[in-house]
PDB file of C-alpha atoms in Angstrom:
ATOM      1  CA  GLY A   1     216.782 233.289 115.587  1.00  0.00           C
ATOM      2  CA  ASN A   2     219.124 233.859 112.593  1.00  0.00           C
ATOM      3  CA  SER A   3     220.444 230.961 111.673  1.00  0.00           C
ATOM      4  CA  VAL A   4     222.474 229.874 108.609  1.00  0.00           C
ATOM      5  CA  THR A   5     222.361 226.148 107.038  1.00  0.00           C
ATOM      6  CA  GLN A   6     226.537 225.644 105.212  1.00  0.00           C
ATOM      7  CA  MET A   7     226.304 222.958 102.918  1.00  0.00           C
ATOM      8  CA  GLU A   8     228.055 219.033 104.602  1.00  0.00           C
ATOM      9  CA  GLY A   9     230.917 218.130 103.494  1.00  0.00           C
ATOM     10  CA  PRO A  10     234.033 217.028 103.145  1.00  0.00           C
ATOM     11  CA  VAL A  11     234.733 217.756 100.468  1.00  0.00           C
ATOM     12  CA  THR A  12     237.000 216.479  97.880  1.00  0.00           C
ATOM     13  CA  LEU A  13     238.145 218.000  95.212  1.00  0.00           C
ATOM     14  CA  SER A  14     240.354 217.478  92.324  1.00  0.00           C
ATOM     15  CA  GLU A  15     243.169 220.588  92.225  1.00  0.00           C
ATOM     16  CA  GLU A  16     242.466 223.640  89.489  1.00  0.00           C
ATOM     17  CA  ALA A  17     238.767 221.846  89.854  1.00  0.00           C
ATOM     18  CA  PHE A  18     236.008 224.452  91.324  1.00  0.00           C
ATOM     19  CA  LEU A  19     234.637 224.970  94.131  1.00  0.00           C
ATOM     20  CA  THR A  20     231.818 225.857  96.295  1.00  0.00           C
ATOM     21  CA  ILE A  21     230.187 225.141  99.124  1.00  0.00           C
ATOM     22  CA  ASN A  22     226.968 226.607  99.625  1.00  0.00           C
ATOM     23  CA  CYS A  23     225.624 228.683 102.309  1.00  0.00           C
ATOM     24  CA  THR A  24     221.331 229.798 102.885  1.00  0.00           C
ATOM     25  CA  TYR A  25     220.502 231.874 105.629  1.00  0.00           C
ATOM     26  CA  THR A  26     217.694 232.741 107.696  1.00  0.00           C
ATOM     27  CA  ALA A  27     217.495 236.337 109.678  1.00  0.00           C
ATOM     28  CA  THR A  28     215.229 239.447 110.033  1.00  0.00           C
ATOM     29  CA  GLY A  29     216.622 243.034 109.232  1.00  0.00           C
ATOM     30  CA  TYR A  30     219.529 243.561 106.934  1.00  0.00           C
ATOM     31  CA  PRO A  31     222.448 241.527 108.730  1.00  0.00           C
ATOM     32  CA  SER A  32     226.183 241.244 107.389  1.00  0.00           C
ATOM     33  CA  LEU A  33     227.300 237.859 105.644  1.00  0.00           C
ATOM     34  CA  PHE A  34     231.031 236.942 106.844  1.00  0.00           C
ATOM     35  CA  TRP A  35     233.523 233.671 105.204  1.00  0.00           C
ATOM     36  CA  TYR A  36     235.715 232.171 107.116  1.00  0.00           C
ATOM     37  CA  VAL A  37     239.086 230.025 106.987  1.00  0.00           C
ATOM     38  CA  GLN A  38     240.916 227.392 109.501  1.00  0.00           C
ATOM     39  CA  TYR A  39     244.206 226.192 108.154  1.00  0.00           C
ATOM     40  CA  PRO A  40     244.813 223.125 110.154  1.00  0.00           C
ATOM     41  CA  GLY A  41     246.218 223.579 113.872  1.00  0.00           C
ATOM     42  CA  GLU A  42     245.514 226.950 113.617  1.00  0.00           C
ATOM     43  CA  GLY A  43     242.504 230.149 114.313  1.00  0.00           C
ATOM     44  CA  LEU A  44     239.524 231.143 112.249  1.00  0.00           C
ATOM     45  CA  GLN A  45     240.533 233.349 110.015  1.00  0.00           C
ATOM     46  CA  LEU A  46     238.058 236.170 108.149  1.00  0.00           C
ATOM     47  CA  LEU A  47     238.536 235.367 104.069  1.00  0.00           C
ATOM     48  CA  LEU A  48     234.900 237.898 102.964  1.00  0.00           C
ATOM     49  CA  LYS A  49     232.723 239.177 103.482  1.00  0.00           C
ATOM     50  CA  ALA A  50     229.072 241.727 102.060  1.00  0.00           C
ATOM     51  CA  THR A  51     227.376 243.713 103.824  1.00  0.00           C
ATOM     52  CA  LYS A  52     224.472 244.362 101.852  1.00  0.00           C
ATOM     53  CA  ALA A  53     222.187 243.043  99.578  1.00  0.00           C
ATOM     54  CA  ASP A  54     224.111 241.876  95.864  1.00  0.00           C
ATOM     55  CA  ASP A  55     227.166 242.499  97.113  1.00  0.00           C
ATOM     56  CA  LYS A  56     230.548 240.656  96.332  1.00  0.00           C
ATOM     57  CA  GLY A  57     233.385 239.648  98.548  1.00  0.00           C
ATOM     58  CA  SER A  58     236.090 238.503  97.509  1.00  0.00           C
ATOM     59  CA  ASN A  59     239.297 237.909  98.476  1.00  0.00           C
ATOM     60  CA  LYS A  60     243.029 235.137  97.670  1.00  0.00           C
ATOM     61  CA  GLY A  61     240.470 233.980  94.396  1.00  0.00           C
ATOM     62  CA  PHE A  62     237.716 233.839  97.167  1.00  0.00           C
ATOM     63  CA  GLU A  63     233.830 234.958  95.834  1.00  0.00           C
ATOM     64  CA  ALA A  64     230.037 235.323  97.105  1.00  0.00           C
ATOM     65  CA  THR A  65     227.835 237.008  96.106  1.00  0.00           C
ATOM     66  CA  TYR A  66     225.294 238.418  99.603  1.00  0.00           C
ATOM     67  CA  ARG A  67     222.142 236.638  96.928  1.00  0.00           C
ATOM     68  CA  LYS A  68     218.967 238.543  99.235  1.00  0.00           C
ATOM     69  CA  GLU A  69     216.135 237.450  97.080  1.00  0.00           C
ATOM     70  CA  THR A  70     217.677 233.855  98.331  1.00  0.00           C
ATOM     71  CA  THR A  71     219.356 234.094 100.945  1.00  0.00           C
ATOM     72  CA  SER A  72     222.300 232.356  99.433  1.00  0.00           C
ATOM     73  CA  PHE A  73     226.124 232.630 100.500  1.00  0.00           C
ATOM     74  CA  HIS A  74     228.241 230.523  98.323  1.00  0.00           C
ATOM     75  CA  LEU A  75     231.457 230.335  97.979  1.00  0.00           C
ATOM     76  CA  GLU A  76     232.973 229.745  95.609  1.00  0.00           C
ATOM     77  CA  LYS A  77     236.224 230.120  93.667  1.00  0.00           C
ATOM     78  CA  GLY A  78     237.281 228.671  89.903  1.00  0.00           C
ATOM     79  CA  SER A  79     240.600 226.200  90.728  1.00  0.00           C
ATOM     80  CA  VAL A  80     241.572 225.085  93.475  1.00  0.00           C
ATOM     81  CA  GLN A  81     245.419 224.379  94.320  1.00  0.00           C
ATOM     82  CA  VAL A  82     246.652 221.742  97.957  1.00  0.00           C
ATOM     83  CA  SER A  83     247.323 225.340 100.327  1.00  0.00           C
ATOM     84  CA  ASP A  84     243.274 225.872  99.617  1.00  0.00           C
ATOM     85  CA  SER A  85     242.450 222.452 102.127  1.00  0.00           C
ATOM     86  CA  ALA A  86     240.855 223.621 105.593  1.00  0.00           C
ATOM     87  CA  VAL A  87     237.491 224.155 107.127  1.00  0.00           C
ATOM     88  CA  TYR A  88     235.546 226.568 105.733  1.00  0.00           C
ATOM     89  CA  PHE A  89     232.249 229.033 108.075  1.00  0.00           C
ATOM     90  CA  CYS A  90     229.858 230.597 107.223  1.00  0.00           C
ATOM     91  CA  ALA A  91     228.499 232.914 109.879  1.00  0.00           C
ATOM     92  CA  LEU A  92     225.897 235.693 110.261  1.00  0.00           C
ATOM     93  CA  SER A  93     225.811 239.041 111.779  1.00  0.00           C
ATOM     94  CA  GLY A  94     222.701 240.228 111.982  1.00  0.00           C
ATOM     95  CA  ASP A  95     222.017 243.828 112.693  1.00  0.00           C
ATOM     96  CA  ALA A  96     219.551 244.953 115.661  1.00  0.00           C
ATOM     97  CA  GLY A  97     219.167 243.808 119.181  1.00  0.00           C
ATOM     98  CA  ASN A  98     219.981 240.106 120.641  1.00  0.00           C
ATOM     99  CA  ASN A  99     221.099 239.027 116.185  1.00  0.00           C
ATOM    100  CA  ARG A 100     223.406 241.107 116.835  1.00  0.00           C
ATOM    101  CA  LYS A 101     226.029 238.454 117.744  1.00  0.00           C
ATOM    102  CA  LEU A 102     227.590 236.061 115.531  1.00  0.00           C
ATOM    103  CA  ILE A 103     225.086 232.900 114.759  1.00  0.00           C
ATOM    104  CA  TRP A 104     228.189 230.013 113.052  1.00  0.00           C
ATOM    105  CA  GLY A 105     226.806 227.667 110.808  1.00  0.00           C
ATOM    106  CA  LEU A 106     228.900 223.662 111.576  1.00  0.00           C
ATOM    107  CA  GLY A 107     232.039 224.051 109.334  1.00  0.00           C
ATOM    108  CA  THR A 108     232.926 222.353 105.417  1.00  0.00           C
ATOM    109  CA  SER A 109     235.973 220.980 105.553  1.00  0.00           C
ATOM    110  CA  LEU A 110     237.782 221.029 101.770  1.00  0.00           C
ATOM    111  CA  ALA A 111     240.741 218.496 101.042  1.00  0.00           C
ATOM    112  CA  VAL A 112     242.352 219.781  97.532  1.00  0.00           C
ATOM    113  CA  ASN A 113     244.532 216.192  96.538  1.00  0.00           C
ATOM    114  CA  PRO A 114     247.748 216.806  93.535  1.00  0.00           C
TER     115      PRO A 114
ATOM    116  CA  LYS B   1     250.305 245.166 114.786  1.00  0.00           C
ATOM    117  CA  ALA B   2     249.589 242.149 116.740  1.00  0.00           C
ATOM    118  CA  GLY B   3     247.490 239.361 116.627  1.00  0.00           C
ATOM    119  CA  VAL B   4     244.834 237.863 119.533  1.00  0.00           C
ATOM    120  CA  THR B   5     247.400 235.846 121.477  1.00  0.00           C
ATOM    121  CA  GLN B   6     246.520 233.434 123.176  1.00  0.00           C
ATOM    122  CA  THR B   7     247.869 231.095 126.599  1.00  0.00           C
ATOM    123  CA  PRO B   8     249.010 228.259 127.381  1.00  0.00           C
ATOM    124  CA  ARG B   9     248.205 226.763 123.822  1.00  0.00           C
ATOM    125  CA  TYR B  10     248.239 222.775 125.104  1.00  0.00           C
ATOM    126  CA  LEU B  11     247.251 222.073 128.523  1.00  0.00           C
ATOM    127  CA  ILE B  12     246.602 218.780 130.292  1.00  0.00           C
ATOM    128  CA  LYS B  13     243.701 218.632 133.242  1.00  0.00           C
ATOM    129  CA  THR B  14     241.541 215.665 135.058  1.00  0.00           C
ATOM    130  CA  ARG B  15     238.679 215.283 135.617  1.00  0.00           C
ATOM    131  CA  GLY B  16     237.681 217.704 138.374  1.00  0.00           C
ATOM    132  CA  GLN B  17     240.226 220.634 138.558  1.00  0.00           C
ATOM    133  CA  GLN B  18     240.196 223.072 137.192  1.00  0.00           C
ATOM    134  CA  VAL B  19     241.566 225.335 134.211  1.00  0.00           C
ATOM    135  CA  THR B  20     242.321 229.371 133.335  1.00  0.00           C
ATOM    136  CA  LEU B  21     242.372 229.960 130.288  1.00  0.00           C
ATOM    137  CA  SER B  22     244.005 233.852 128.981  1.00  0.00           C
ATOM    138  CA  CYS B  23     243.151 235.834 125.901  1.00  0.00           C
ATOM    139  CA  SER B  24     244.752 239.033 124.996  1.00  0.00           C
ATOM    140  CA  PRO B  25     242.744 240.608 122.085  1.00  0.00           C
ATOM    141  CA  ILE B  26     244.151 242.819 119.287  1.00  0.00           C
ATOM    142  CA  SER B  27     245.377 246.954 120.688  1.00  0.00           C
ATOM    143  CA  GLY B  28     242.162 248.756 121.257  1.00  0.00           C
ATOM    144  CA  HIS B  29     239.558 246.068 120.106  1.00  0.00           C
ATOM    145  CA  ARG B  30     237.056 246.079 123.495  1.00  0.00           C
ATOM    146  CA  SER B  31     234.833 242.776 122.648  1.00  0.00           C
ATOM    147  CA  VAL B  32     236.620 239.365 123.436  1.00  0.00           C
ATOM    148  CA  SER B  33     235.059 236.093 121.634  1.00  0.00           C
ATOM    149  CA  TRP B  34     234.530 233.093 123.206  1.00  0.00           C
ATOM    150  CA  TYR B  35     234.632 229.462 121.437  1.00  0.00           C
ATOM    151  CA  GLN B  36     234.399 225.718 121.502  1.00  0.00           C
ATOM    152  CA  GLN B  37     235.532 224.095 118.978  1.00  0.00           C
ATOM    153  CA  THR B  38     235.070 220.438 118.886  1.00  0.00           C
ATOM    154  CA  PRO B  39     234.568 217.164 116.075  1.00  0.00           C
ATOM    155  CA  GLY B  40     231.494 216.364 116.610  1.00  0.00           C
ATOM    156  CA  GLN B  41     229.940 219.809 117.737  1.00  0.00           C
ATOM    157  CA  GLY B  42     231.341 222.091 115.869  1.00  0.00           C
ATOM    158  CA  LEU B  43     231.593 225.622 116.666  1.00  0.00           C
ATOM    159  CA  GLN B  44     230.014 226.422 120.304  1.00  0.00           C
ATOM    160  CA  PHE B  45     229.733 230.060 121.941  1.00  0.00           C
ATOM    161  CA  LEU B  46     230.412 230.435 124.991  1.00  0.00           C
ATOM    162  CA  PHE B  47     230.511 234.127 126.183  1.00  0.00           C
ATOM    163  CA  GLU B  48     230.815 237.260 124.554  1.00  0.00           C
ATOM    164  CA  TYR B  49     232.424 240.109 126.999  1.00  0.00           C
ATOM    165  CA  PHE B  50     232.971 244.335 125.929  1.00  0.00           C
ATOM    166  CA  SER B  51     234.121 247.007 127.642  1.00  0.00           C
ATOM    167  CA  GLU B  52     234.384 244.648 130.925  1.00  0.00           C
ATOM    168  CA  THR B  53     230.537 243.100 130.979  1.00  0.00           C
ATOM    169  CA  GLN B  54     229.209 240.313 129.562  1.00  0.00           C
ATOM    170  CA  ARG B  55     226.918 240.785 126.377  1.00  0.00           C
ATOM    171  CA  ASN B  56     225.977 237.775 124.929  1.00  0.00           C
ATOM    172  CA  LYS B  57     226.631 234.483 125.993  1.00  0.00           C
ATOM    173  CA  GLY B  58     225.690 231.196 125.195  1.00  0.00           C
ATOM    174  CA  ASN B  59     223.974 227.515 126.390  1.00  0.00           C
ATOM    175  CA  PHE B  60     226.911 226.357 128.431  1.00  0.00           C
ATOM    176  CA  PRO B  61     226.602 225.128 131.958  1.00  0.00           C
ATOM    177  CA  GLY B  62     227.857 227.461 135.052  1.00  0.00           C
ATOM    178  CA  ARG B  63     230.904 225.935 135.713  1.00  0.00           C
ATOM    179  CA  PHE B  64     231.857 228.569 132.354  1.00  0.00           C
ATOM    180  CA  SER B  65     232.243 231.598 133.088  1.00  0.00           C
ATOM    181  CA  GLY B  66     234.958 234.282 132.030  1.00  0.00           C
ATOM    182  CA  ARG B  67     235.208 237.832 132.880  1.00  0.00           C
ATOM    183  CA  GLN B  68     237.602 240.818 131.113  1.00  0.00           C
ATOM    184  CA  PHE B  69     239.951 243.291 132.941  1.00  0.00           C
ATOM    185  CA  SER B  70     239.910 246.934 131.901  1.00  0.00           C
ATOM    186  CA  ASN B  71     242.856 246.440 129.077  1.00  0.00           C
ATOM    187  CA  SER B  72     240.963 243.730 127.422  1.00  0.00           C
ATOM    188  CA  ARG B  73     242.202 241.393 128.828  1.00  0.00           C
ATOM    189  CA  SER B  74     240.026 238.381 128.633  1.00  0.00           C
ATOM    190  CA  GLU B  75     240.486 234.940 130.954  1.00  0.00           C
ATOM    191  CA  MET B  76     238.052 231.419 130.708  1.00  0.00           C
ATOM    192  CA  ASN B  77     237.496 229.167 133.819  1.00  0.00           C
ATOM    193  CA  VAL B  78     236.317 225.582 134.012  1.00  0.00           C
ATOM    194  CA  SER B  79     235.205 224.194 137.425  1.00  0.00           C
ATOM    195  CA  THR B  80     235.185 220.118 138.390  1.00  0.00           C
ATOM    196  CA  LEU B  81     236.576 219.641 133.774  1.00  0.00           C
ATOM    197  CA  GLU B  82     234.662 217.070 133.047  1.00  0.00           C
ATOM    198  CA  LEU B  83     236.232 214.605 129.411  1.00  0.00           C
ATOM    199  CA  GLY B  84     233.689 216.012 127.701  1.00  0.00           C
ATOM    200  CA  ASP B  85     235.154 219.454 127.824  1.00  0.00           C
ATOM    201  CA  SER B  86     238.515 218.114 126.299  1.00  0.00           C
ATOM    202  CA  ALA B  87     238.701 220.706 122.987  1.00  0.00           C
ATOM    203  CA  LEU B  88     240.061 223.167 121.057  1.00  0.00           C
ATOM    204  CA  TYR B  89     238.933 226.813 122.694  1.00  0.00           C
ATOM    205  CA  LEU B  90     238.580 229.743 121.248  1.00  0.00           C
ATOM    206  CA  CYS B  91     239.476 233.597 121.758  1.00  0.00           C
ATOM    207  CA  ALA B  92     238.030 235.804 118.603  1.00  0.00           C
ATOM    208  CA  SER B  93     238.718 240.277 118.984  1.00  0.00           C
ATOM    209  CA  SER B  94     236.713 243.298 117.466  1.00  0.00           C
ATOM    210  CA  LEU B  95     235.735 246.266 117.575  1.00  0.00           C
ATOM    211  CA  THR B  96     232.864 246.170 118.062  1.00  0.00           C
ATOM    212  CA  ALA B  97     229.946 243.795 120.727  1.00  0.00           C
ATOM    213  CA  GLY B  98     227.510 242.528 117.169  1.00  0.00           C
ATOM    214  CA  GLY B  99     226.251 244.447 114.601  1.00  0.00           C
ATOM    215  CA  ARG B 100     226.823 245.132 110.494  1.00  0.00           C
ATOM    216  CA  ASN B 101     230.388 245.408 110.380  1.00  0.00           C
ATOM    217  CA  TYR B 102     231.473 242.426 113.529  1.00  0.00           C
ATOM    218  CA  GLU B 103     234.463 241.012 112.662  1.00  0.00           C
ATOM    219  CA  GLN B 104     236.056 238.482 114.035  1.00  0.00           C
ATOM    220  CA  TYR B 105     239.507 237.824 114.451  1.00  0.00           C
ATOM    221  CA  PHE B 106     241.243 235.185 116.238  1.00  0.00           C
ATOM    222  CA  GLY B 107     243.624 233.580 117.929  1.00  0.00           C
ATOM    223  CA  PRO B 108     245.671 229.837 117.684  1.00  0.00           C
ATOM    224  CA  GLY B 109     243.523 228.388 120.550  1.00  0.00           C
ATOM    225  CA  THR B 110     244.355 226.437 123.792  1.00  0.00           C
ATOM    226  CA  ARG B 111     243.954 222.773 122.955  1.00  0.00           C
ATOM    227  CA  LEU B 112     242.788 220.923 126.112  1.00  0.00           C
ATOM    228  CA  THR B 113     242.575 217.763 127.124  1.00  0.00           C
ATOM    229  CA  VAL B 114     241.141 216.681 129.811  1.00  0.00           C
ATOM    230  CA  THR B 115     242.708 212.531 131.212  1.00  0.00           C
TER     231      THR B 115
END
């Protein structure tokens, strides 16, 4: 079945540092890929998504490119802020049958220090 | 448009009791999913309802059950509570039930503590 593997945290960075959180997937067909963010004390929010190969999702300075050849959807941000401290989840939604449900990574905790 | 609401936000129960959590989805959303989130196990899928029918189910014991009403509101019930059921329970709603544009919108969660 489909699966998502996300780099383990916690990740600790200084403000203005470059961020990469790795996410790779295993899936049949042509899944959609998502990054969700969970700020302390809140539910998850959709951060960005990509629905086909080579699509780039972007939002709030974060970007991720759907790479079918490497089955990856790494999250990047050029300059992180303290307010980006949160837990980030990579997720996949398949396109047929039992694969249509969302499959989640374990989450990566990010702490940004001033 | 109002977001997903969950009630109550916090709950303390004793082992052996039962509990019912409620979720009101975004207006127009017909799919409601439930998740359990714990520090050790991460985000675990419980079940999904679409138009009052359970569409998908995770690997949880039968003590965990749910239902969806005709107005798309959903309830989740846990019977015979165990200490290990202490967790943040998240509800998410979406227009569709799975597929390529499957965007879920989450509520703030219900924090359940079992003592």
